[in-house]
Coordinates of C-alpha atoms and ligand atoms in Angstrom, one line a residue:
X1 CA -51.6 -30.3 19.0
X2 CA -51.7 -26.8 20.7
X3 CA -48.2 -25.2 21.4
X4 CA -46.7 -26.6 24.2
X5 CA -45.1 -23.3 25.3
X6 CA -47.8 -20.8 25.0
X7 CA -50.6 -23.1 24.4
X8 CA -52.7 -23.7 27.7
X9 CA -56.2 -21.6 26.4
X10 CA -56.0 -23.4 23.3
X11 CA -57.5 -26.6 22.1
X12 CA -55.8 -26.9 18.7
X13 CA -53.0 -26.0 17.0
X14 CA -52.7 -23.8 14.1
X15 CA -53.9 -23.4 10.4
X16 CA -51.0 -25.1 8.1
X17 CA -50.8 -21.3 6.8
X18 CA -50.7 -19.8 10.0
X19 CA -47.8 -21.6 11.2
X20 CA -45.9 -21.2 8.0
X21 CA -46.9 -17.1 8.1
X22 CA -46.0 -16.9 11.6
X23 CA -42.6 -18.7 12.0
X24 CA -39.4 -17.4 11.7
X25 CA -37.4 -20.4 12.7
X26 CA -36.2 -20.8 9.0
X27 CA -34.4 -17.4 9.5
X28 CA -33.7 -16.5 13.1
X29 CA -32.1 -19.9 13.8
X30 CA -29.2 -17.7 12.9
X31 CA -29.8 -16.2 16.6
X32 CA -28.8 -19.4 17.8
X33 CA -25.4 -18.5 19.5
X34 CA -26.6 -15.4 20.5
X35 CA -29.8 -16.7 22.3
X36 CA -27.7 -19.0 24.3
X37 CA -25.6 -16.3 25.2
X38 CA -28.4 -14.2 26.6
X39 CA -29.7 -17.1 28.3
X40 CA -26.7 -18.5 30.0
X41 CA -26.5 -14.6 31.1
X42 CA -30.4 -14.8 32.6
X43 CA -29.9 -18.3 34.6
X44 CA -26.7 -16.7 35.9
X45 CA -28.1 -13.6 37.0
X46 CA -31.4 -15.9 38.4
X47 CA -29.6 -18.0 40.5
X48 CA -27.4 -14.7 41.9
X49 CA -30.6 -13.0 42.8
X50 CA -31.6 -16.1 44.7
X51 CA -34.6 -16.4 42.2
X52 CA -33.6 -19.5 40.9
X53 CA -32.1 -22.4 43.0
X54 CA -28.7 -23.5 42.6
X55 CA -29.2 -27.0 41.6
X56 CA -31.7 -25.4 38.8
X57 CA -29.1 -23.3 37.6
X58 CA -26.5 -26.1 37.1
X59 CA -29.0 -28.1 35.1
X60 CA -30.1 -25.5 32.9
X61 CA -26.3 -24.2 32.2
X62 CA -25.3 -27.5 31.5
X63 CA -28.2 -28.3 29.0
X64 CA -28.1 -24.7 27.6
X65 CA -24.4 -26.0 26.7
X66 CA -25.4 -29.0 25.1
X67 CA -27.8 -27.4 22.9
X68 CA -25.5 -25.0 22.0
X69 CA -23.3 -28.4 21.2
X70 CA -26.0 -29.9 19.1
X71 CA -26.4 -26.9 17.1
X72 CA -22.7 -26.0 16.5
X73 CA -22.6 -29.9 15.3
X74 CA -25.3 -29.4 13.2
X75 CA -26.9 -32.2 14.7
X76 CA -29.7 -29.9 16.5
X77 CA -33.4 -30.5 14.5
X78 CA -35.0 -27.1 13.8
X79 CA -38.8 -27.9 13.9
X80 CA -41.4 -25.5 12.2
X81 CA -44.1 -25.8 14.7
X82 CA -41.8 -24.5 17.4
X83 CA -42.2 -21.1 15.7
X84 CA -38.7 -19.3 16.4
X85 CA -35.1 -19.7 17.8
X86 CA -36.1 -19.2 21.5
X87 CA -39.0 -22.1 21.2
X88 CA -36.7 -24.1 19.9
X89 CA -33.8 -23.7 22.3
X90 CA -36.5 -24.4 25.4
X91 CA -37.7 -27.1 23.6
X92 CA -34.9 -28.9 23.3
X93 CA -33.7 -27.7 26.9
X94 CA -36.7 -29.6 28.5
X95 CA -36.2 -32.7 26.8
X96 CA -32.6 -32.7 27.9
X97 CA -33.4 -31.1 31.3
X98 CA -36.8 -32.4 32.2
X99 CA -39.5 -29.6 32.8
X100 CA -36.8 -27.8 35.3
X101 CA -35.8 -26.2 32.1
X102 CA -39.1 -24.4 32.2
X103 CA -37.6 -21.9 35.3
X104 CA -35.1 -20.4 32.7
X105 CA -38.1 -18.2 31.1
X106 CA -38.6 -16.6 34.5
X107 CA -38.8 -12.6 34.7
X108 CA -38.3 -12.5 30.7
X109 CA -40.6 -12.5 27.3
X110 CA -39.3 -13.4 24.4
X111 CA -39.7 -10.2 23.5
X112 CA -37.0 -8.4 25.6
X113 CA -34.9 -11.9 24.3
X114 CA -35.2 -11.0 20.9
X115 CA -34.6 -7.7 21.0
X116 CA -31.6 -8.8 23.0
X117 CA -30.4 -11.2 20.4
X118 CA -31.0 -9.3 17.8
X119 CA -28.6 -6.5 19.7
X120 CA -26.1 -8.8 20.5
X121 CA -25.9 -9.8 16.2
X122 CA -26.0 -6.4 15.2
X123 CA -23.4 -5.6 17.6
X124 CA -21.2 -8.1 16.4
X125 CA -21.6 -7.8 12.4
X126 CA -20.8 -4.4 12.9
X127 CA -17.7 -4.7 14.9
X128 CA -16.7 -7.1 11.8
X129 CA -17.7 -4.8 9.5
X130 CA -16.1 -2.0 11.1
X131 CA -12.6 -4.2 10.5
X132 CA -13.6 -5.3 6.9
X133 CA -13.4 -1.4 6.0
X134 CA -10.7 -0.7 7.5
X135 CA -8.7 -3.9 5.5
X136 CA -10.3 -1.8 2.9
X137 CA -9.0 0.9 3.4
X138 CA -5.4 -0.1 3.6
X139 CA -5.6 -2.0 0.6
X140 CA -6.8 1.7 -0.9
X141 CA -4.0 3.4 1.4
X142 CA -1.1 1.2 0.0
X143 CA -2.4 1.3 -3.5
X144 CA -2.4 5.3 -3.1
X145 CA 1.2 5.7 -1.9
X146 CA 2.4 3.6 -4.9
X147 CA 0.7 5.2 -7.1
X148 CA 1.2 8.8 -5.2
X149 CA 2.8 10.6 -8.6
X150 CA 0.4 8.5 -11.1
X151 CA -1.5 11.2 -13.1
X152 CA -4.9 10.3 -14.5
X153 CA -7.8 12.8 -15.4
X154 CA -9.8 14.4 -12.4
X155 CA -13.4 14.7 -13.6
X156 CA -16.4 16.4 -12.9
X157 CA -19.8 15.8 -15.2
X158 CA -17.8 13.2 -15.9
X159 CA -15.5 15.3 -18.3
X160 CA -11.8 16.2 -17.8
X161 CA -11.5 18.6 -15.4
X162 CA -8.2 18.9 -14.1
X163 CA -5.3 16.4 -13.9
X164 CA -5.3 14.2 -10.5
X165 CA -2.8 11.5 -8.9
X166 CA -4.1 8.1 -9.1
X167 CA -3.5 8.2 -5.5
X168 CA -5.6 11.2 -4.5
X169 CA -8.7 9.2 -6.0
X170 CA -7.6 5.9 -4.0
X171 CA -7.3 8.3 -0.7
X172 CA -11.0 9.8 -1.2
X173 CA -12.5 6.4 -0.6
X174 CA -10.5 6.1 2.4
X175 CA -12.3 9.0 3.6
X176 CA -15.3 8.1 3.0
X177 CA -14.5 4.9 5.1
X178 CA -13.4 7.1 7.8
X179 CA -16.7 8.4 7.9
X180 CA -18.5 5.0 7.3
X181 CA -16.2 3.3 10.2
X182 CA -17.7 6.3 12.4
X183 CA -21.3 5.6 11.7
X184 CA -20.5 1.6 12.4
X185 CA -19.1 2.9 15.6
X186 CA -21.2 5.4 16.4
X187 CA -24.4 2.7 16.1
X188 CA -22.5 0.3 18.0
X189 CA -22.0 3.0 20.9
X190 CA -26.1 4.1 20.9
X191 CA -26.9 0.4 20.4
X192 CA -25.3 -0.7 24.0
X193 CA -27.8 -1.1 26.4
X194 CA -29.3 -4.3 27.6
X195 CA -33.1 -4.8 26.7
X196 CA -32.8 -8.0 28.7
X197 CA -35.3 -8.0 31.8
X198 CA -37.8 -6.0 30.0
X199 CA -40.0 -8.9 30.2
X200 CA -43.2 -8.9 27.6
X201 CA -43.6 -4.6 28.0
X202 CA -43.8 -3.8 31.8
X203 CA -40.9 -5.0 33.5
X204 CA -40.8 -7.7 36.3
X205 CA -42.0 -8.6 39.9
X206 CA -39.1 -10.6 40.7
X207 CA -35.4 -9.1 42.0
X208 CA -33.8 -9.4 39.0
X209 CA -30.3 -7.4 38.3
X210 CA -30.3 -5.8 35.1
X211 CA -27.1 -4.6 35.2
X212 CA -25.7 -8.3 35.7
X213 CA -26.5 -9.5 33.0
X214 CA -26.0 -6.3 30.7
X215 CA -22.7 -6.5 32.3
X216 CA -22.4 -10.2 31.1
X217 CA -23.3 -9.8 27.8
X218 CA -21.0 -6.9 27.5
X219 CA -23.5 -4.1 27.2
X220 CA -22.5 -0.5 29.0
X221 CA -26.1 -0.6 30.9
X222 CA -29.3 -2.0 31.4
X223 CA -32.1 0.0 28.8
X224 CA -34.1 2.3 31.1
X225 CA -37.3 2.0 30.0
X226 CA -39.3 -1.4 29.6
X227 CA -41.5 -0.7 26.9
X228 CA -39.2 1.3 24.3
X229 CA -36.7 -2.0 25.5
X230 CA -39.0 -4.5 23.5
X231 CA -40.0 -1.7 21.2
X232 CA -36.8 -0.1 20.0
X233 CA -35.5 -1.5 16.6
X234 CA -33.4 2.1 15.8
X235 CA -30.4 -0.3 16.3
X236 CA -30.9 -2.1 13.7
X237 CA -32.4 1.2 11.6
X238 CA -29.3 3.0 12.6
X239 CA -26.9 0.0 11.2
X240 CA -29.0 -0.5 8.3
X241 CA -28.4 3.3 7.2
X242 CA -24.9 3.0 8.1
X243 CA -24.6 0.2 5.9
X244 CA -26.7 1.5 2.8
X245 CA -24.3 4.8 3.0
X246 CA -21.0 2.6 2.7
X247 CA -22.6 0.5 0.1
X248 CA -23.4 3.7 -1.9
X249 CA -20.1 4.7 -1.5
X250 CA -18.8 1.1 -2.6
X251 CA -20.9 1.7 -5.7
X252 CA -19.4 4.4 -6.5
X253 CA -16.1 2.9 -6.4
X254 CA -17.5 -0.2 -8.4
X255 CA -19.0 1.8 -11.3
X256 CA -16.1 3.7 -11.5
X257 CA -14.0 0.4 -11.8
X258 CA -16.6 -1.2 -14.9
X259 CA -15.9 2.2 -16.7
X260 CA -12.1 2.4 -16.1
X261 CA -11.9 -1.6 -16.6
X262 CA -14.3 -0.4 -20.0
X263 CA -11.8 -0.8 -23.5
X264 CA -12.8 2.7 -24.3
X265 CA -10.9 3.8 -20.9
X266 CA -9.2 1.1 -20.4
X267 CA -7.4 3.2 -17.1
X268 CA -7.0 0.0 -14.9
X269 CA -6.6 -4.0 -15.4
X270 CA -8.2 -6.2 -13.2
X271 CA -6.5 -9.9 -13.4
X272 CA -8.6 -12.8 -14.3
X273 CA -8.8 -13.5 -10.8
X274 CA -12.0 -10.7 -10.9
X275 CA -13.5 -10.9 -14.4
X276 CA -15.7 -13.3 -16.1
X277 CA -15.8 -14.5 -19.7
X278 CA -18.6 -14.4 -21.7
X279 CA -19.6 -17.4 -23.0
X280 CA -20.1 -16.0 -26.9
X281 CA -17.8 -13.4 -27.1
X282 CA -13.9 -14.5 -26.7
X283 CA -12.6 -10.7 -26.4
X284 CA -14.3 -10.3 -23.2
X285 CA -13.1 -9.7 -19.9
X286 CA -16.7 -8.6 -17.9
X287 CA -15.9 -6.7 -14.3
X288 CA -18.6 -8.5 -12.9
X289 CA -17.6 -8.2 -9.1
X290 CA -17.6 -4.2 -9.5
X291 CA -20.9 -4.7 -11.1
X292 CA -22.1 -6.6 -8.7
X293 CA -21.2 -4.5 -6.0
X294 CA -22.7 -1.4 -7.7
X295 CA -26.2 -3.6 -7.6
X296 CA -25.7 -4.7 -3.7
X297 CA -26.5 -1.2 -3.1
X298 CA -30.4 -1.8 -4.3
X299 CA -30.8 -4.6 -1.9
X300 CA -29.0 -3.1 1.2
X301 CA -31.0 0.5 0.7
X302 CA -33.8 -1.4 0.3
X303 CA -33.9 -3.2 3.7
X304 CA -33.2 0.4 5.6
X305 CA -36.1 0.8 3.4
X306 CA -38.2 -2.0 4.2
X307 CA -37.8 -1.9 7.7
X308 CA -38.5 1.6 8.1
X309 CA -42.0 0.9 6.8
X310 CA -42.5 -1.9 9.1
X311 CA -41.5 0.1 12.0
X312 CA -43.5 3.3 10.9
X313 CA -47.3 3.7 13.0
X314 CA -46.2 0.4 15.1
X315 CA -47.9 1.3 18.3
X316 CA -46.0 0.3 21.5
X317 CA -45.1 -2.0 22.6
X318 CA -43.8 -5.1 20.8
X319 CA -46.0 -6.2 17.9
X320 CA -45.1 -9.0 15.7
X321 CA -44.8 -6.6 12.9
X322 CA -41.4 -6.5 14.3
X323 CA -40.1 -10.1 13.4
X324 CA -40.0 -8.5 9.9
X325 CA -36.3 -7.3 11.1
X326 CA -34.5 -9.9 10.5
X327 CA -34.5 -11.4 6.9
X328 CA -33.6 -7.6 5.5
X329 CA -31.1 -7.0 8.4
X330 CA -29.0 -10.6 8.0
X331 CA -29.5 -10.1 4.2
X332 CA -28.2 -6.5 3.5
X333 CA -25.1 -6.6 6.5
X334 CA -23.8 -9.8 5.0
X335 CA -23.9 -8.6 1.4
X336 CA -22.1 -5.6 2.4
X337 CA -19.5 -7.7 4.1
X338 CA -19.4 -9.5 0.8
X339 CA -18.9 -6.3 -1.0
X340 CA -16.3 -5.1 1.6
X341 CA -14.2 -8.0 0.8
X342 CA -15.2 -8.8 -3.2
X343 CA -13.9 -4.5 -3.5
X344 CA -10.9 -5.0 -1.3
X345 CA -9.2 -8.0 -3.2
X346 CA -10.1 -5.8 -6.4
X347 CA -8.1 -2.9 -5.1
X348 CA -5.0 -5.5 -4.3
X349 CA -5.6 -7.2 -7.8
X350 CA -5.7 -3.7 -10.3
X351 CA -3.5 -2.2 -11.8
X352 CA -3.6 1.1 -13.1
X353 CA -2.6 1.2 -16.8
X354 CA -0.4 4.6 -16.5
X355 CA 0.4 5.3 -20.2
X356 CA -3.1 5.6 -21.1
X357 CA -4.0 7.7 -17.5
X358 CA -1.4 9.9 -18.3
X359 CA -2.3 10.7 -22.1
X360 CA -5.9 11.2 -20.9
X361 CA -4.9 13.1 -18.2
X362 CA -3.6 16.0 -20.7
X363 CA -6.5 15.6 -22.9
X364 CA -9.6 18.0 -22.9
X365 CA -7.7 20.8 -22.1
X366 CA -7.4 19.9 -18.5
X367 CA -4.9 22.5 -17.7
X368 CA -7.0 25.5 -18.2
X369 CA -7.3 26.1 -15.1
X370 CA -3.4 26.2 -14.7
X371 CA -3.3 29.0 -17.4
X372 CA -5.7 30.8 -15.8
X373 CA -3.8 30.9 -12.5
X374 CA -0.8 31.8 -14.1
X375 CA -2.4 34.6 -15.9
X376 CA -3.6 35.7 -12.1
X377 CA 0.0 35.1 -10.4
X378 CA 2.4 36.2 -13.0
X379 CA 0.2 39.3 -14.7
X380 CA -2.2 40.0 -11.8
X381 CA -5.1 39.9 -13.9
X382 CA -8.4 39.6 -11.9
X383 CA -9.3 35.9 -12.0
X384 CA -12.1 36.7 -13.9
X385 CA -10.5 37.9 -17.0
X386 CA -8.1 35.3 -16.8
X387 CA -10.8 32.7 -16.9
X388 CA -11.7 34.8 -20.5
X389 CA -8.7 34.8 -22.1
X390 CA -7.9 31.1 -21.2
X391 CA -11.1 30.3 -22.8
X392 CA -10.2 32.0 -25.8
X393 CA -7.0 29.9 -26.1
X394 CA -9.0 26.6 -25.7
X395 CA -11.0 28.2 -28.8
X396 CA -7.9 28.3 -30.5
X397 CA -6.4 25.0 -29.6
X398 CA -9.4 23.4 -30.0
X399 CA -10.2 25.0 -33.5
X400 CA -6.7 23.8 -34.2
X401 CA -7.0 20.4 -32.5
X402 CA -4.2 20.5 -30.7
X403 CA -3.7 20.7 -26.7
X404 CA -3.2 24.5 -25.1
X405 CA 0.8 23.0 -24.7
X406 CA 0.7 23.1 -29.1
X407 CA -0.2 26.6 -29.7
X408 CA 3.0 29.0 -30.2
X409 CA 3.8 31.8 -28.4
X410 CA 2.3 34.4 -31.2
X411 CA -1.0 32.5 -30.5
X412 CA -0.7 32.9 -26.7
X413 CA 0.3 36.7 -26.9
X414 CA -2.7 37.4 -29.4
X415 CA -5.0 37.0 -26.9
X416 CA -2.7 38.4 -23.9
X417 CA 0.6 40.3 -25.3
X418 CA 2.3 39.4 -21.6
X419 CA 2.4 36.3 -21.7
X420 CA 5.7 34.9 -22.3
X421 CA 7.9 31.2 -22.4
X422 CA 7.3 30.8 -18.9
X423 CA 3.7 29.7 -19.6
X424 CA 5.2 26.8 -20.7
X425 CA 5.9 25.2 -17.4
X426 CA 2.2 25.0 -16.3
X427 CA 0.8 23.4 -19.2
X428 CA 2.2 20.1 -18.4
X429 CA 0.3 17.6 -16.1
X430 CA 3.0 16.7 -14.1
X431 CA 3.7 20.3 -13.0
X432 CA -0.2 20.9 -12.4
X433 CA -0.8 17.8 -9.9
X434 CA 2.8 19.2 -8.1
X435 CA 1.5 23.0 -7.7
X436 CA -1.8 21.2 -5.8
X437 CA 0.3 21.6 -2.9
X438 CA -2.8 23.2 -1.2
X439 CA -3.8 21.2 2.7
X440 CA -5.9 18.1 0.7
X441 CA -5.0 19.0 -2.8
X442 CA -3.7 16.3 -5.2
X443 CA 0.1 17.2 -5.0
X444 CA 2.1 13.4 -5.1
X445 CA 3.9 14.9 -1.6
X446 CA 0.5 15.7 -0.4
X447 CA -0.6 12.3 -1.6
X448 CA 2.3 10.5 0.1
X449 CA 2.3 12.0 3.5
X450 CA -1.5 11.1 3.6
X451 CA -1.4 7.1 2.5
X452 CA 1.7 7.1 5.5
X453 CA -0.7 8.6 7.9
X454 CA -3.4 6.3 7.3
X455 CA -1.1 3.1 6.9
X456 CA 0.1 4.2 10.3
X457 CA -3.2 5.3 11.7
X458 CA -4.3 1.4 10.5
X459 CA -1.4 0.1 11.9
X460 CA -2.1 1.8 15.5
X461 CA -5.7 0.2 15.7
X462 CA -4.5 -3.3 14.7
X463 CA -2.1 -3.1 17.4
Ligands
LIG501 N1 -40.0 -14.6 16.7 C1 -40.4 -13.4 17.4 C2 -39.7 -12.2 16.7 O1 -38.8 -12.4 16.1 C3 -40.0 -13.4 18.8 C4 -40.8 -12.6 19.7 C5 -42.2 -13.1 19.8 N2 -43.0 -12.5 20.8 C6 -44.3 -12.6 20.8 N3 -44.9 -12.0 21.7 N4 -44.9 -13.3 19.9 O2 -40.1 -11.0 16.9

């Protein structure tokens, strides 16, 4: 049987493997809701605009509504040969309808629909997403102000560098959800203009009123150019970047957790409410949510990825090229929701183990740096020699093995005859995370006036 939407010229149907290469029902039936919505939005505006009659409208609103109905009840039957979402939905319109139902495709294409669809779920998943990070971020907030004065090593290379506060590292991802929050938003703001009306590439003949329904469907204004309308998929490019860039920075945070979690670290617990056992080995405790997480990255990165290639050389206008959206886009915005919500309940459910951060924090002569200074405030030696004679007390201590705190004063004053008791005071890693009183630095004040101002800035949005 040829297609009974788009089949008049043809005498047969399709090739088994052309209709399972060319539909995307079995994936954009997830447009369902969203389809409707732009629908309900286009009989509307039809039926203002005196296109459409009102005895038309009524029918095609109400049966729009039941399908909607069926579908929510699950009871709706999703056919291959209808191809996609919008088939479908007309389908089923005109058998509850009668061939009435056939006006509602007036002055439209299914290509300005889908690309209005498509809007309308990106829209949404990243208004969601945009609150999942910021649950995050409290989480990461409240754990930072209890944890404002915990010490634990700062590194860089990966070895000591200088003490932290567990609290200052909690507050860095916070940050960088700021800036991942702004990029949700930002693409959310670009994104919000109404391809709807479009039609297949060059507009319409009939008096339709794009700004109704971009009005309707809560879009700022009607896109202003037909063909980049059916052509544009930079909203979902833009998101998809967004995305991969807060699952990077989730992956961080994740490998960060299956090293601290690590018995060699051992810096935080997780409860068994986010570890696995192993099925051979008794003693373990495997962080596999973190390392999950860490791996979401690959398959998020790689639908920015993906798409880009599909969209790269497309020549305008719409080509089918384009249905290649979806999969990558529902996949890689729903596992980063997943990992939004798998790395929040882990930063509720750890617990830094603070005997082992602090003993580590002192370790690898991590404050150095703190003699240095000192050598610069109290002697006014030029930093660089400072940095010199430091190093050649760290070549003492460590040909001792002891920490810089161990070596006597007769040691101290070999290598720099001024330096007296005093010294003392900045060796210890509770006094170098207080002196880091600089704007941003890892002081616990510093620490605890920034968690308040982002449990409060959380606080004022949720309001
Ligand atoms: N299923 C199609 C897609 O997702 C809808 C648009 C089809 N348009 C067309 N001219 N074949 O892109």
């Amino acid at each position: 049987m040829s297609n009974r939407m788009w089949g008049g010229r043809f005498a047969s149907g399709p090739a088994e493997i052309m209709e399972e290469i060319n539909a995307s029902i079995g994936f954009d039936k997830r447009l369902a809701p969203q389809d409707i919505r732009g629908s309900l939005a286009h009989v509307a505006m039809l039926g203002a605009a005196g296109i459409l009659p009102a005895e038309d409208v009524a029918a095609i609103e109400a049966g729009l509504k039941s399908v909607r109905d069926e579908i929510e009840a699950g009871t709706f039957v999703f056919r291959r040969e209808l191809e996609d979402i919008h088939m479908s939905v007309e389908s089923r319109l005109t058998e509850i309808v009668g061939p009435g139902a056939g006006r509602l495709h007036t002055a439209r294409s299914r290509n300005d629909q889908v690309a209005t669809d498509m809007k309308l779920w990106v829209r949404d998943t990243l208004d969601a997403l945009d609150g999942q990070a910021a649950e995050l971020q409290r989480a990461l907030a409240e754990k930072a102000l209890a944890h404002a004065g915990t010490v634990m090593p700062g590194f860089t290379h990966l070895q000591s560098a200088q003490p932290v506060t567990f609290g200052h590292h909690c507050l860095a991802y916070v940050e960088m959800l700021a800036r991942d929050r702004g990029r949700f938003r930002d693409a959310r703001a670009r994104l919000n203009e109404c391809p709807l009306g479009a039609a297949a590439l060059a507009g319409t003949s009939f008096p339709i009123d794009r700004h109704a329904t971009a009005a309707a469907l809560g879009f700022d204004r009607p896109t202003a150019n037909s063909l980049d309308s059916v052509a544009d998929r930079d909203f979902a490019l833009e998101a998809l970047s967004a995305a991969s860039i807060c699952a990077v920075h989730l992956s961080r945070f994740a490998e960060e957790l299956v090293v601290w979690t690590s018995a060699q670290f051992n810096f935080v617990r997780l409860s068994d409410g986010y570890t696995t056992g192993s099925s051979i080995m008794p003693q373990k405790r495997n962080p596999d949510a973190a390392e999950l997480v860490r791996a979401k990255a690959g398959r998020i990165v790689g639908a920015l990825m993906g798409l880009l290639m599909v969209m790269k050389g497309l020549p305008l206008a719409y080509s089918k090229d384009m249905q290649e959206d979806k999969e990558g886009t529902f996949d890689a915005l729903q596992a980063l929701s997943l990992c939004l919500a798998a790395m929040t309940g882990m930063v509720k459910d750890l617990e830094p183990v603070t005997e082992v951060l602090a003993r580590a924090a002192g370790s690898g002569f991590s404050t150095a740096t703190d003699l240095a200074d000192w050598l610069v405030r109290e002697l006014g030696m030029p930093f660089r020699q400072a940095h010199h004679v430091t190093g050649r007390l760290v070549g003492v201590a460590a040909g001792k093995g002891v920490g810089l705190e161990a070596l006597t004063l007769a040691e101290m004053q070999e290598a720099e005859p001024r330096i007296t008791e005093a010294v003392y005071a900045v060796l210890g890693v509770e006094n170098s995370v207080a002196s880091r009183i600089s704007y941003g630095g890892t002081a616990p004040d510093n620490v605890r006036t920034q968690a308040h101002g982002w449990i409060a800035r959380l606080d004022g949005e949720s309001r």
